[in-house]
CSV table of C-alpha atoms and ligand atoms in Angstrom, one decimal:
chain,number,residue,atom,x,y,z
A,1,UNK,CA,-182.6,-12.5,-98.0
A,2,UNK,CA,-186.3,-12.1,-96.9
A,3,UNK,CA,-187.4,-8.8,-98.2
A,4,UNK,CA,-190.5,-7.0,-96.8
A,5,UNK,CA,-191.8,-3.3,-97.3
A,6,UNK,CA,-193.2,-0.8,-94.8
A,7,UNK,CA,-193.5,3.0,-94.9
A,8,UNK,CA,-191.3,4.0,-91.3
A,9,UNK,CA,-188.6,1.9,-90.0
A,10,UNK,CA,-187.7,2.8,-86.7
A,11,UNK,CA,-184.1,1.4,-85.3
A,12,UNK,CA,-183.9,1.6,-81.3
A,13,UNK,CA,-187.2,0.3,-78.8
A,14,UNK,CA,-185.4,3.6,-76.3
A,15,UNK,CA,-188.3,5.2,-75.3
A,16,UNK,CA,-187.9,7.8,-77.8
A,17,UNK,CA,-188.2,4.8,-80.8
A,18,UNK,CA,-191.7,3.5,-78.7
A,19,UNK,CA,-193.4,6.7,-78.2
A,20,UNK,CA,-192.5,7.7,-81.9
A,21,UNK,CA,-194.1,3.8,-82.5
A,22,UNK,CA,-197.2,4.4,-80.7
A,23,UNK,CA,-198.2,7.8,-82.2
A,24,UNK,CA,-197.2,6.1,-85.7
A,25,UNK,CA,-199.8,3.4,-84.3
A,26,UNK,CA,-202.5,5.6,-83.6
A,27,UNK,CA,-202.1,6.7,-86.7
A,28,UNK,CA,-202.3,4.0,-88.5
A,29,UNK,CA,-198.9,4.4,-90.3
A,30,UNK,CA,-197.6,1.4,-91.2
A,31,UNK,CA,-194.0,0.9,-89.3
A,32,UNK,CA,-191.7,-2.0,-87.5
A,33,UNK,CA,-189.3,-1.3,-84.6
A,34,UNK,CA,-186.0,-3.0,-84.9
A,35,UNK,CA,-184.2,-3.5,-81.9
A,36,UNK,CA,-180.8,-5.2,-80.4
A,37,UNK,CA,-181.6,-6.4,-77.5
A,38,UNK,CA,-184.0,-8.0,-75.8
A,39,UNK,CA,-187.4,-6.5,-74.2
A,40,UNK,CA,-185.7,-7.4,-71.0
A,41,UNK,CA,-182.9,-5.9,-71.3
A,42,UNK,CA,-184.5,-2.7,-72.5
A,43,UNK,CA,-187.0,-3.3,-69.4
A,44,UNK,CA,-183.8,-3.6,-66.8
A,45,UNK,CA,-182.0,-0.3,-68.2
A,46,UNK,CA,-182.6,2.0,-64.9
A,47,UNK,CA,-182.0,5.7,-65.9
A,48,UNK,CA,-184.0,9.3,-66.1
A,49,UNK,CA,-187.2,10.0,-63.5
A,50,UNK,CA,-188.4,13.3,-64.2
A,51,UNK,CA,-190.9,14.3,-66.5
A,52,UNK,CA,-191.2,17.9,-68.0
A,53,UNK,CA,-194.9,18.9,-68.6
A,54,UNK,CA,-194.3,18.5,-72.4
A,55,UNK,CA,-193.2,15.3,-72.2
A,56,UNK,CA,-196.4,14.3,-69.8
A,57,UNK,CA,-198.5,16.0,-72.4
A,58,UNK,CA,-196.8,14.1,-75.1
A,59,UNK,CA,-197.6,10.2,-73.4
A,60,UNK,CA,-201.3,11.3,-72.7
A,61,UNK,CA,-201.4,12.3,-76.0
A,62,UNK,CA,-200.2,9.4,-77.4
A,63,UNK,CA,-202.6,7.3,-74.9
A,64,UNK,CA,-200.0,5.7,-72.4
A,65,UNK,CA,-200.6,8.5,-69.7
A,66,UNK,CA,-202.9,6.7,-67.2
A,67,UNK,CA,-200.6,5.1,-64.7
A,68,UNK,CA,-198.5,7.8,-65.0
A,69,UNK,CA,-201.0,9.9,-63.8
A,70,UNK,CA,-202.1,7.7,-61.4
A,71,UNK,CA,-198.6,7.4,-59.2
A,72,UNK,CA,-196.5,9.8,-61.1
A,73,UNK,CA,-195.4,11.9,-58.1
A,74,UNK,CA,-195.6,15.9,-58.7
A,75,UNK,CA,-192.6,17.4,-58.3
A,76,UNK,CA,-193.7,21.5,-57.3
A,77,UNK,CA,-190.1,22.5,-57.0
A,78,UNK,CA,-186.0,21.3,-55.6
A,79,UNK,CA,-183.6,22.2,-53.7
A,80,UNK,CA,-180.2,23.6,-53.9
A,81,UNK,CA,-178.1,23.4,-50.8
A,82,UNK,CA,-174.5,24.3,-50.1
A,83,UNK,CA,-172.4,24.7,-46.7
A,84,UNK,CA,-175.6,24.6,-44.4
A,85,UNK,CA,-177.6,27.4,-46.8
A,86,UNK,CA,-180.2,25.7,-49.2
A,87,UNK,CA,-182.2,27.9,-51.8
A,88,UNK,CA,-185.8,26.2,-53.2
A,89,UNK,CA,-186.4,26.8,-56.2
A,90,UNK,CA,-190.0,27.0,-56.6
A,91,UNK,CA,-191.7,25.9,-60.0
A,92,UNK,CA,-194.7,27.9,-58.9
A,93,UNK,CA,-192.9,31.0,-60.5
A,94,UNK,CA,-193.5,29.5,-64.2
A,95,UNK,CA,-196.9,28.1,-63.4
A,96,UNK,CA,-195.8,24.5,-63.7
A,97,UNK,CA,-194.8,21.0,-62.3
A,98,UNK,CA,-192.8,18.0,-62.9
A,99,UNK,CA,-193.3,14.5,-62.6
A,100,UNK,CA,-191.4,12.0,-61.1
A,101,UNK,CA,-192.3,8.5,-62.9
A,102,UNK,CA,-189.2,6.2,-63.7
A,103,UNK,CA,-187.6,5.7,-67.2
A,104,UNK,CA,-188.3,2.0,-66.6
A,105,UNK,CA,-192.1,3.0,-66.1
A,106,UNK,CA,-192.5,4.9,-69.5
A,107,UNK,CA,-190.7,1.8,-71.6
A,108,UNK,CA,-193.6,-0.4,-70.0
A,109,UNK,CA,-196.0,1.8,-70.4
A,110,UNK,CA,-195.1,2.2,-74.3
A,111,UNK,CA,-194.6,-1.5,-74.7
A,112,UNK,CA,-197.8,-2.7,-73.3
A,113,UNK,CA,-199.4,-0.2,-75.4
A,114,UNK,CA,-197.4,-1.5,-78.2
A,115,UNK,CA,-198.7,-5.4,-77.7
A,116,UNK,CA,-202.1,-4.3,-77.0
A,117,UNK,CA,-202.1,-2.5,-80.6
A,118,UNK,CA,-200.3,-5.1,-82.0
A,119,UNK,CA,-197.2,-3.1,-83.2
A,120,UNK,CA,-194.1,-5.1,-84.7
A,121,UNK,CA,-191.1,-5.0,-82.5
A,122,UNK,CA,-188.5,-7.4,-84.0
A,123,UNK,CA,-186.0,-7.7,-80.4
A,124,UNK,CA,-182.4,-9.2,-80.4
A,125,UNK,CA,-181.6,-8.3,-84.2
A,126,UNK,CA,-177.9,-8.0,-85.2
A,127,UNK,CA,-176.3,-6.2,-87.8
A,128,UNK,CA,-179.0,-3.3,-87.7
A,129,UNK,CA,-177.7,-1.3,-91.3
A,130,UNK,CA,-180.0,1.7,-92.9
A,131,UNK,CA,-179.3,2.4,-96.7
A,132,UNK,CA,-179.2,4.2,-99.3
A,133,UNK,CA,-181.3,7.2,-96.9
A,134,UNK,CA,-179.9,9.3,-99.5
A,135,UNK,CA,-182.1,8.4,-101.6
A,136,UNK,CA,-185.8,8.2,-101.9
A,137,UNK,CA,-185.7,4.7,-101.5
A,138,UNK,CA,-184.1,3.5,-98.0
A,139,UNK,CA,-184.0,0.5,-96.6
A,140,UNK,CA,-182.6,-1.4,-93.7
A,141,UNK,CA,-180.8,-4.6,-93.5
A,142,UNK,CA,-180.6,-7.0,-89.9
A,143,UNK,CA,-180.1,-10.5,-88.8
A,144,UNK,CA,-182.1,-12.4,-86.7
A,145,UNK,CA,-182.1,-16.1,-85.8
A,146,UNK,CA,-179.5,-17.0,-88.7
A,147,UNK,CA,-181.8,-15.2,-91.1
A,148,UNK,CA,-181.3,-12.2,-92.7
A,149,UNK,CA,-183.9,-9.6,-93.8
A,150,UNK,CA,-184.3,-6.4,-95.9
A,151,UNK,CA,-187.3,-4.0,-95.5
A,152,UNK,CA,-187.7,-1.1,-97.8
A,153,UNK,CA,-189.4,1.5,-96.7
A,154,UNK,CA,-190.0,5.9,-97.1
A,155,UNK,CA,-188.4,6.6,-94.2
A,156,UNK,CA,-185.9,5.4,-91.3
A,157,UNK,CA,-185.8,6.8,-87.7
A,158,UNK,CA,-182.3,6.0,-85.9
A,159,UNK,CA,-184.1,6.2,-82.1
A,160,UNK,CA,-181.3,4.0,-81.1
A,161,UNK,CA,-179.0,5.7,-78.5
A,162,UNK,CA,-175.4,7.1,-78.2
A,163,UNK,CA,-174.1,3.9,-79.3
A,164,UNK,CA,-176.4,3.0,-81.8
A,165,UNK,CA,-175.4,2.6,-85.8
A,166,UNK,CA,-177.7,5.3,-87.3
A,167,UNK,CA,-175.2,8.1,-86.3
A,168,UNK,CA,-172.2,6.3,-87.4
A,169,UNK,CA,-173.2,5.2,-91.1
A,170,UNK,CA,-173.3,9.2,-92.2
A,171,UNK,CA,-170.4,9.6,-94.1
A,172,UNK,CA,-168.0,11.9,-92.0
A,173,UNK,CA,-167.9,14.8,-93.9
A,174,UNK,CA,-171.5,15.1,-93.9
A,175,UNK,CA,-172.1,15.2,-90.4
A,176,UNK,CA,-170.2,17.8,-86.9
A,177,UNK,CA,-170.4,16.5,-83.8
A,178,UNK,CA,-169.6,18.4,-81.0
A,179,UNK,CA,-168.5,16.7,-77.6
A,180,UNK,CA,-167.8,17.6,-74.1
A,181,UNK,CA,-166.7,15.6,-70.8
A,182,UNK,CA,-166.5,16.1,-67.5
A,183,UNK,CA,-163.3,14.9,-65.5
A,184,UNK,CA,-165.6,13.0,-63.3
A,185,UNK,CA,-169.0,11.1,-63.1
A,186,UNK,CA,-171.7,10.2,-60.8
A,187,UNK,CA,-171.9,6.9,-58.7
A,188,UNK,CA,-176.1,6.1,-58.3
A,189,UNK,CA,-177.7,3.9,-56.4
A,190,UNK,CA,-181.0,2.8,-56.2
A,191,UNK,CA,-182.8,1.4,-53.1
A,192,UNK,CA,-186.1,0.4,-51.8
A,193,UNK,CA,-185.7,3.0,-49.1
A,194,UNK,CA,-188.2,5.7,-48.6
A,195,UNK,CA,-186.8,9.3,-49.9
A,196,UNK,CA,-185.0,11.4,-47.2
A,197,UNK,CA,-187.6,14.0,-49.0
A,198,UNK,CA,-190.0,14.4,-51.6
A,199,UNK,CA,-188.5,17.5,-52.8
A,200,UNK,CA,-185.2,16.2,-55.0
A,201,UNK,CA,-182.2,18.5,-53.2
A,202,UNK,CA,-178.7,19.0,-55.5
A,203,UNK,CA,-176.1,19.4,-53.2
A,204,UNK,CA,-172.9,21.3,-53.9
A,205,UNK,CA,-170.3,19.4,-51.1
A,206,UNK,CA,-166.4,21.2,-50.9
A,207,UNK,CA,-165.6,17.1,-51.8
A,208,UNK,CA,-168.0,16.6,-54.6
A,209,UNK,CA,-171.4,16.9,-55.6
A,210,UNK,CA,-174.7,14.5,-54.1
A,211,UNK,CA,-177.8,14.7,-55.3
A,212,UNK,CA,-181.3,13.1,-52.9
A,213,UNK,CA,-184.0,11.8,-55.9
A,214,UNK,CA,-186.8,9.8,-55.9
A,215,UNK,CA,-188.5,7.6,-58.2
A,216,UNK,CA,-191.4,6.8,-55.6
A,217,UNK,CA,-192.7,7.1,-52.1
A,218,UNK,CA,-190.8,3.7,-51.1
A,219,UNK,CA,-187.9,3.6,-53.6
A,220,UNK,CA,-185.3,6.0,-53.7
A,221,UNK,CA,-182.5,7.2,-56.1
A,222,UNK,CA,-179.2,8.9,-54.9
A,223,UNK,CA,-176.2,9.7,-56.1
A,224,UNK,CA,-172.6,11.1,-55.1
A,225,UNK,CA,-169.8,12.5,-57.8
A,226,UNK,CA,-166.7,10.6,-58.5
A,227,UNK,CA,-163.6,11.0,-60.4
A,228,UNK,CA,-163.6,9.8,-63.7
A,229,UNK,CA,-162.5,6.7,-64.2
A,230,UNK,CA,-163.9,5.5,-60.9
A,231,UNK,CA,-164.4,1.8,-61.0
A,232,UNK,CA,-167.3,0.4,-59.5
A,233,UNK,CA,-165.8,-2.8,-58.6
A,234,UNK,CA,-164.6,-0.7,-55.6
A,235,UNK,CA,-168.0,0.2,-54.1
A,236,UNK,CA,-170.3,-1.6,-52.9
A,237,UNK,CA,-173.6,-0.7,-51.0
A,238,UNK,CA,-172.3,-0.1,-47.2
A,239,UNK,CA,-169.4,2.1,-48.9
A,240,UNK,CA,-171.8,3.9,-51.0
A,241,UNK,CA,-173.8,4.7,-47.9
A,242,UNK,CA,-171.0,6.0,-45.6
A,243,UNK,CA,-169.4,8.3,-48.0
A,244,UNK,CA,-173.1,9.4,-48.8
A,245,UNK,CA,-174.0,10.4,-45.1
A,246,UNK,CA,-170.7,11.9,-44.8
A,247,UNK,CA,-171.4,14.5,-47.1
A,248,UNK,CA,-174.7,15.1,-46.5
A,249,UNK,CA,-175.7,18.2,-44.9
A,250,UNK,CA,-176.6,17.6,-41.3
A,251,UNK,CA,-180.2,18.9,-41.5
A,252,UNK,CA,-180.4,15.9,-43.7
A,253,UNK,CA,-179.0,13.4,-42.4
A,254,UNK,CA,-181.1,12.0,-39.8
A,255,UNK,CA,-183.5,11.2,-42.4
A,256,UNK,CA,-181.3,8.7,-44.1
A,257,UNK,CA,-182.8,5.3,-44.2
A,258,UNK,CA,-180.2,2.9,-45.8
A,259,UNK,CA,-181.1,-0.3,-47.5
A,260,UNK,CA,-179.9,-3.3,-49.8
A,261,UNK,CA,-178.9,-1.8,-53.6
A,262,UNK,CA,-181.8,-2.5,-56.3
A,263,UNK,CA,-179.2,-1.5,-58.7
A,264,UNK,CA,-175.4,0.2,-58.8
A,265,UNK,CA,-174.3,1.9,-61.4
A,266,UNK,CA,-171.8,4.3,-62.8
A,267,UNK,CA,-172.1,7.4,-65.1
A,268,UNK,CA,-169.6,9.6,-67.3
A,269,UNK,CA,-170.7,13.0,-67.0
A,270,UNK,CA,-170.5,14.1,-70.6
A,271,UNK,CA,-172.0,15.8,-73.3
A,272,UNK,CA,-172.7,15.2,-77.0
A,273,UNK,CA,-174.4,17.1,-80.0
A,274,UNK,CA,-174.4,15.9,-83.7
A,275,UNK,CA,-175.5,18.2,-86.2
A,276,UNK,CA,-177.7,18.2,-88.4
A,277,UNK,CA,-180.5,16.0,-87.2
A,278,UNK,CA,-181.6,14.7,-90.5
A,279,UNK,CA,-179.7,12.9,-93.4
A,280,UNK,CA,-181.8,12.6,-96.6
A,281,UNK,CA,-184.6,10.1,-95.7
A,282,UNK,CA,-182.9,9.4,-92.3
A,283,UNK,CA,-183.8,11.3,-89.0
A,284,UNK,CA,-181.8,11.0,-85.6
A,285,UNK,CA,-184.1,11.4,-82.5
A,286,UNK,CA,-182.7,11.4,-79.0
A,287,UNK,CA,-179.8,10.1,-77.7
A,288,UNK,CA,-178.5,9.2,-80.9
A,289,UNK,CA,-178.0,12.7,-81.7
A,290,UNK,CA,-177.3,13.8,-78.3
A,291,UNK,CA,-176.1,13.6,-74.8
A,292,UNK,CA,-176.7,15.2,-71.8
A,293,UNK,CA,-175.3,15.4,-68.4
A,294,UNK,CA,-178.1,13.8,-65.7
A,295,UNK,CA,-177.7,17.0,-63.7
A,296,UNK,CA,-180.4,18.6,-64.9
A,297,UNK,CA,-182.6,15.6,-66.1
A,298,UNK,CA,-183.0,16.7,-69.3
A,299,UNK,CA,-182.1,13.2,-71.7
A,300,UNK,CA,-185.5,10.9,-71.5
A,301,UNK,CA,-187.8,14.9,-72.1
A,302,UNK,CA,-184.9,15.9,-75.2
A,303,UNK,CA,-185.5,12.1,-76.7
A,304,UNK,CA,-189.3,12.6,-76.4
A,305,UNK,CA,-189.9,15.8,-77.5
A,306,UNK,CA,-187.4,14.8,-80.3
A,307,UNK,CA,-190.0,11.5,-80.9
A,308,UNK,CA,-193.0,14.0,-81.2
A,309,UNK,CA,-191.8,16.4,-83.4
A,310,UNK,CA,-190.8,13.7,-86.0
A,311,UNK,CA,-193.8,12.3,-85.6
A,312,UNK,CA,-195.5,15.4,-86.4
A,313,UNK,CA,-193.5,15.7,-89.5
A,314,UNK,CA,-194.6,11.9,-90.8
A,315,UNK,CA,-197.7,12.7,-90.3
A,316,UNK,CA,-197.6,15.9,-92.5
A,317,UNK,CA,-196.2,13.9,-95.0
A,318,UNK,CA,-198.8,11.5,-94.3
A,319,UNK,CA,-201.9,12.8,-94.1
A,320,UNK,CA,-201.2,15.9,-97.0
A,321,UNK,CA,-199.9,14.5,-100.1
A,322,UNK,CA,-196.5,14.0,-99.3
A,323,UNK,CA,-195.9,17.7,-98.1
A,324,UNK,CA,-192.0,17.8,-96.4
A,325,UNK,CA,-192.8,20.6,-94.6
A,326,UNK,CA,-191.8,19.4,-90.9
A,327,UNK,CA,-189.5,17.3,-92.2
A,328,UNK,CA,-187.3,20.0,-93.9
A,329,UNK,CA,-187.3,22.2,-90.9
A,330,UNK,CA,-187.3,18.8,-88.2
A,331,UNK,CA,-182.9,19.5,-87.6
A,332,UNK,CA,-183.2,23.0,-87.2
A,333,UNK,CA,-186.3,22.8,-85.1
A,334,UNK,CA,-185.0,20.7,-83.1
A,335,UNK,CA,-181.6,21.6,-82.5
A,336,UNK,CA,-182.7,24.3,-81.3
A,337,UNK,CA,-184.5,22.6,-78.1
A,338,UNK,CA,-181.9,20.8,-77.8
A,339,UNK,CA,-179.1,23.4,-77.4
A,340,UNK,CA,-180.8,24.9,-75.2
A,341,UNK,CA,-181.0,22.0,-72.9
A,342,UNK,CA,-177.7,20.8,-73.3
A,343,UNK,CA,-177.0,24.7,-72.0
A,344,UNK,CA,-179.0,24.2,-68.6
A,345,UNK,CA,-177.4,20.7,-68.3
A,346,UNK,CA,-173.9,22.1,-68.7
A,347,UNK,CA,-174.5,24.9,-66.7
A,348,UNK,CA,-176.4,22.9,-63.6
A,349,UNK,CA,-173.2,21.0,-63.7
A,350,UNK,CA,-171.1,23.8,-63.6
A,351,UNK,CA,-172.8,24.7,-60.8
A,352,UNK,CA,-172.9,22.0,-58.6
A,353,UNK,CA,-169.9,19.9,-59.2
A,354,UNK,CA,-166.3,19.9,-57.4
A,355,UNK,CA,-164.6,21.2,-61.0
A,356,UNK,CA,-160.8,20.8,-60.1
A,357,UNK,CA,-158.7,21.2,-56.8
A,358,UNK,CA,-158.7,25.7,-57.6
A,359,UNK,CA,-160.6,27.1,-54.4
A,360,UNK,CA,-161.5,30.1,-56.8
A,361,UNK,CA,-164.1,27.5,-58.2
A,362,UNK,CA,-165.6,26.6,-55.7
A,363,UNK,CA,-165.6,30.7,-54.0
A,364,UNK,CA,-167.3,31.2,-57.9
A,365,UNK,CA,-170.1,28.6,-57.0
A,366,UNK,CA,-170.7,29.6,-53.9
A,367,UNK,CA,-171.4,33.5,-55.4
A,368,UNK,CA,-173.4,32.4,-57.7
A,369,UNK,CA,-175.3,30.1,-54.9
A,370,UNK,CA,-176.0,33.4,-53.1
A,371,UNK,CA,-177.1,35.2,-55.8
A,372,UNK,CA,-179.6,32.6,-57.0
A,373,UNK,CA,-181.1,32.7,-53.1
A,374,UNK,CA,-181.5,36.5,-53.3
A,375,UNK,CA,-182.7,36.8,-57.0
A,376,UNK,CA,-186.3,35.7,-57.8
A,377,UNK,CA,-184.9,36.6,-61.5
A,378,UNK,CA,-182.5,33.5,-61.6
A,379,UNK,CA,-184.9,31.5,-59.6
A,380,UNK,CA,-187.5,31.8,-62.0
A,381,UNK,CA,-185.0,31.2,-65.2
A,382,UNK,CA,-184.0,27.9,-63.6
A,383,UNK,CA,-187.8,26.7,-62.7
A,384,UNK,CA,-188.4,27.8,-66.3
A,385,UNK,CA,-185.4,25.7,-67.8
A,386,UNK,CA,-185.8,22.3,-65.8
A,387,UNK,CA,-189.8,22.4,-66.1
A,388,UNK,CA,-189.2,22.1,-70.1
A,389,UNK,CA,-188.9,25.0,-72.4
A,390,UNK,CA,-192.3,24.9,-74.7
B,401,APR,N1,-179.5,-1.8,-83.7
B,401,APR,C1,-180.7,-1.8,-83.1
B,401,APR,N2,-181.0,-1.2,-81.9
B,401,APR,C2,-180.0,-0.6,-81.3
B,401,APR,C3,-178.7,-0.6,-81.9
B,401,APR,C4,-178.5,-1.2,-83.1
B,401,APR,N3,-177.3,-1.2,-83.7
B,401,APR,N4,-177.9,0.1,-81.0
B,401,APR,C5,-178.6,0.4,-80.0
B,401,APR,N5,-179.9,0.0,-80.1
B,401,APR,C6,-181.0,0.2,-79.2
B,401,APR,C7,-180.6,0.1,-77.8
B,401,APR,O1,-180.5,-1.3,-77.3
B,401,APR,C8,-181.7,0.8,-77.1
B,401,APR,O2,-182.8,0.0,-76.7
B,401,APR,O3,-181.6,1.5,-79.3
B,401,APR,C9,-182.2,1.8,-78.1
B,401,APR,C10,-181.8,3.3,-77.7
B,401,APR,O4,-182.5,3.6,-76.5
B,401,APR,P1,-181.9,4.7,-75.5
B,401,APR,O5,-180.5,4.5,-75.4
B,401,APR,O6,-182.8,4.6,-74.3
B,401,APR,O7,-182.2,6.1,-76.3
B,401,APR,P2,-183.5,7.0,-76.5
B,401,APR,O8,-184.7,6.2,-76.8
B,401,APR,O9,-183.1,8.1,-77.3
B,401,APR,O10,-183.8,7.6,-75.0
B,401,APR,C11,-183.0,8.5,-74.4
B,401,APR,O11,-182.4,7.2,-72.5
B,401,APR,O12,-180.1,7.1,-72.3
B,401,APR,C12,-181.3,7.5,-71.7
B,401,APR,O13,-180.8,9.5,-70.5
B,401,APR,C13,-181.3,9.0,-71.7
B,401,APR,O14,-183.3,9.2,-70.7
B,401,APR,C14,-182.6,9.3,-72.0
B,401,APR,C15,-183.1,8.3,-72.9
């Protein structure tokens, strides 16, 4: 075995593994990311496109924000539309924007920054295994090319996703994790089309939820519920659009322009919380300590604000002696966010989704629909919500 020693390992090049990397970088903290696929494959991975001011404050911060800045799209506000009534909900109330600037985007944004810096990113390892985080002296075990390595290090960061390893090597009694699925999921496509709007609409339909998004001027992301279990063998582009138009709300739907599928793709509408966040030397960040719903585009801001605030703890330790200050309190700290989120997420499915077959859910929506357009109250605590809570 080849053995090596560094002071951070980070497993998972997810954004939340590169944007920890790059403030690590700019630090000058000596780190390697360890990742299972290729750069490719992480490049191809189409998923989240809003941006909550924290999160936009986080990638200037950590240098990467001048594309994004450059033809990130700001998002003032969205709609919610039901029947033929539509409410906006204004982001002008809380003083602040979004930014629409694709998932895809902020991984290339991080990895050229990465190259350029010369961080280590070792792609396509197998058999990714932290140990003995227990202790104070952890280390990590992968294969790669028919050759196996060991690299001890201070600390390891599991940044790599739902499915990742980090989660699942914490002995079981030592870890509660909480989990919640919908009975349905979302059907996306994506599309060089230009948007039917700028403003991204939610759209509670009597046969399902459909949601308008954007990820630029000329390329467009939609979506339409679908039970679970859905296969997407069964769809293809023409079907996607025809049951698409046919729930659209007719204001809308003369604005449709249809197009070839970039990409197709299915998602289970569930969500997932592990607690704590932190296991001796070992920290989970981002989705491999929890899931969200889309709904309320909450994942890619939870994984990076996750990212920072780990960061800020290394760097404590860092930069004053060893002090574990941030680090002790990095799980609770966090959770806290992050319950919070998975809340709104929850809750903006709740709202906006066909739940079962019960009319009474749907009269319950449609109340609370009504409400939200005549209370500037519960217009201004979901502006707050989906623009990021500080
Ligand atoms: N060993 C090494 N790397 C692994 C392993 C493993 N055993 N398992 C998974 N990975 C890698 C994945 O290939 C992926 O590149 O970890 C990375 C995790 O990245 P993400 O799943 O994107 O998670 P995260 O960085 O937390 O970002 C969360 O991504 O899933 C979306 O909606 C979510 O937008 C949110 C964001």
């Amino acid at each position: 075995m080849e053995t090596s020693r560094t002071q951070v390992v980070i497993i998972g090049a997810g954004p939340a593994g590169l944007l920890l990397g790059q403030f690590l970088l700019q630090q000058g903290i000596d780190h390697i990311i360890i990742e299972l696929r290729s750069a490719d494959y992480v490049l191809g991975r189409v998923r989240a496109g809003v941006l909550e001011e924290p999160t936009v404050r986080a990638l200037r911060e950590a240098g990467v924000g001048e594309r994004m800045d450059r033809e990130g799209l700001k998002m003032s506000g969205f709609n919610l539309m039901w029947n033929d009534r539509q409410v906006h909900i204004n982001f002008g109330l809380v003083n602040k924007v979004a930014t629409v600037y694709g998932q895809t985007k902020v991984t290339e944004d991080l990895m050229d920054a990465r190259k350029a810096k010369g961080g280590i990113t070792e792609y396509e390892a197998s058999n990714v295994q932290p140990h003995d985080f227990d202790t104070s002296r952890p280390w990590v075990s992968y294969e790669k090319e028919g050759r196996q390595f060991r690299i001890d290090c201070d600390f390891i960061a599991g940044c790599d996703g739902h499915h990742g390893v980090t989660r699942k090597s914490v002995p079981s009694d030592q870890i509660k994790t909480f989990d919640y699925a919908f009975p349905f999921g979302w059907l996306a496509i994506l599309a060089d089309v230009p948007p039917i709007s700028e403003e991204v609409a939610w759209i509670n339909h009597t046969d399902g939820f459909l949601m308008c998004s954007l990820r630029s001027k000329t390329r467009s992301r939609y979506y339409f519920q679908v039970p679970k279990g859905e296969d997407i063998k069964n769809w293809n582009a023409d079907l996607f659009w025809t049951e698409y138009r046919r729930r659209l709300p007719a204001s809308l739907t003369d604005r449709l322009v249809t197009g070839p599928a970039l990409e197709m793709s299915l998602t289970p509408l569930s969500s997932s919380v592990s607690t704590p966040m932190r296991f001796g030397r070992m920290f989970l960040t981002g989705d491999a300590a929890h899931i969200v719903p889309p709904t309320g585009a909450k994942g890619l801001n939870m994984a990076m604000a996750d990212a920072k605030r780990l960061f800020e703890g290394l760097r404590q330790f860092y930069n004053d002696g060893g002090d574990m200050g941030l680090l002790n309190t990095y799980s609770d700290d966090s959770l806290s966010r992050v319950w919070k989120a998975v809340r709104f997420s929850w809750w903006m499915t709740n709202l906006s989704h066909k739940l079962s077959d019960n009319p009474f859910n749907r009269e319950m929506q449609i109340a609370e629909l009504e409400y939200i357009a005549q209370s500037v109250a519960a217009q201004t605590t979901i502006a707050e919500n989906f623009c990021g809570l500080d």
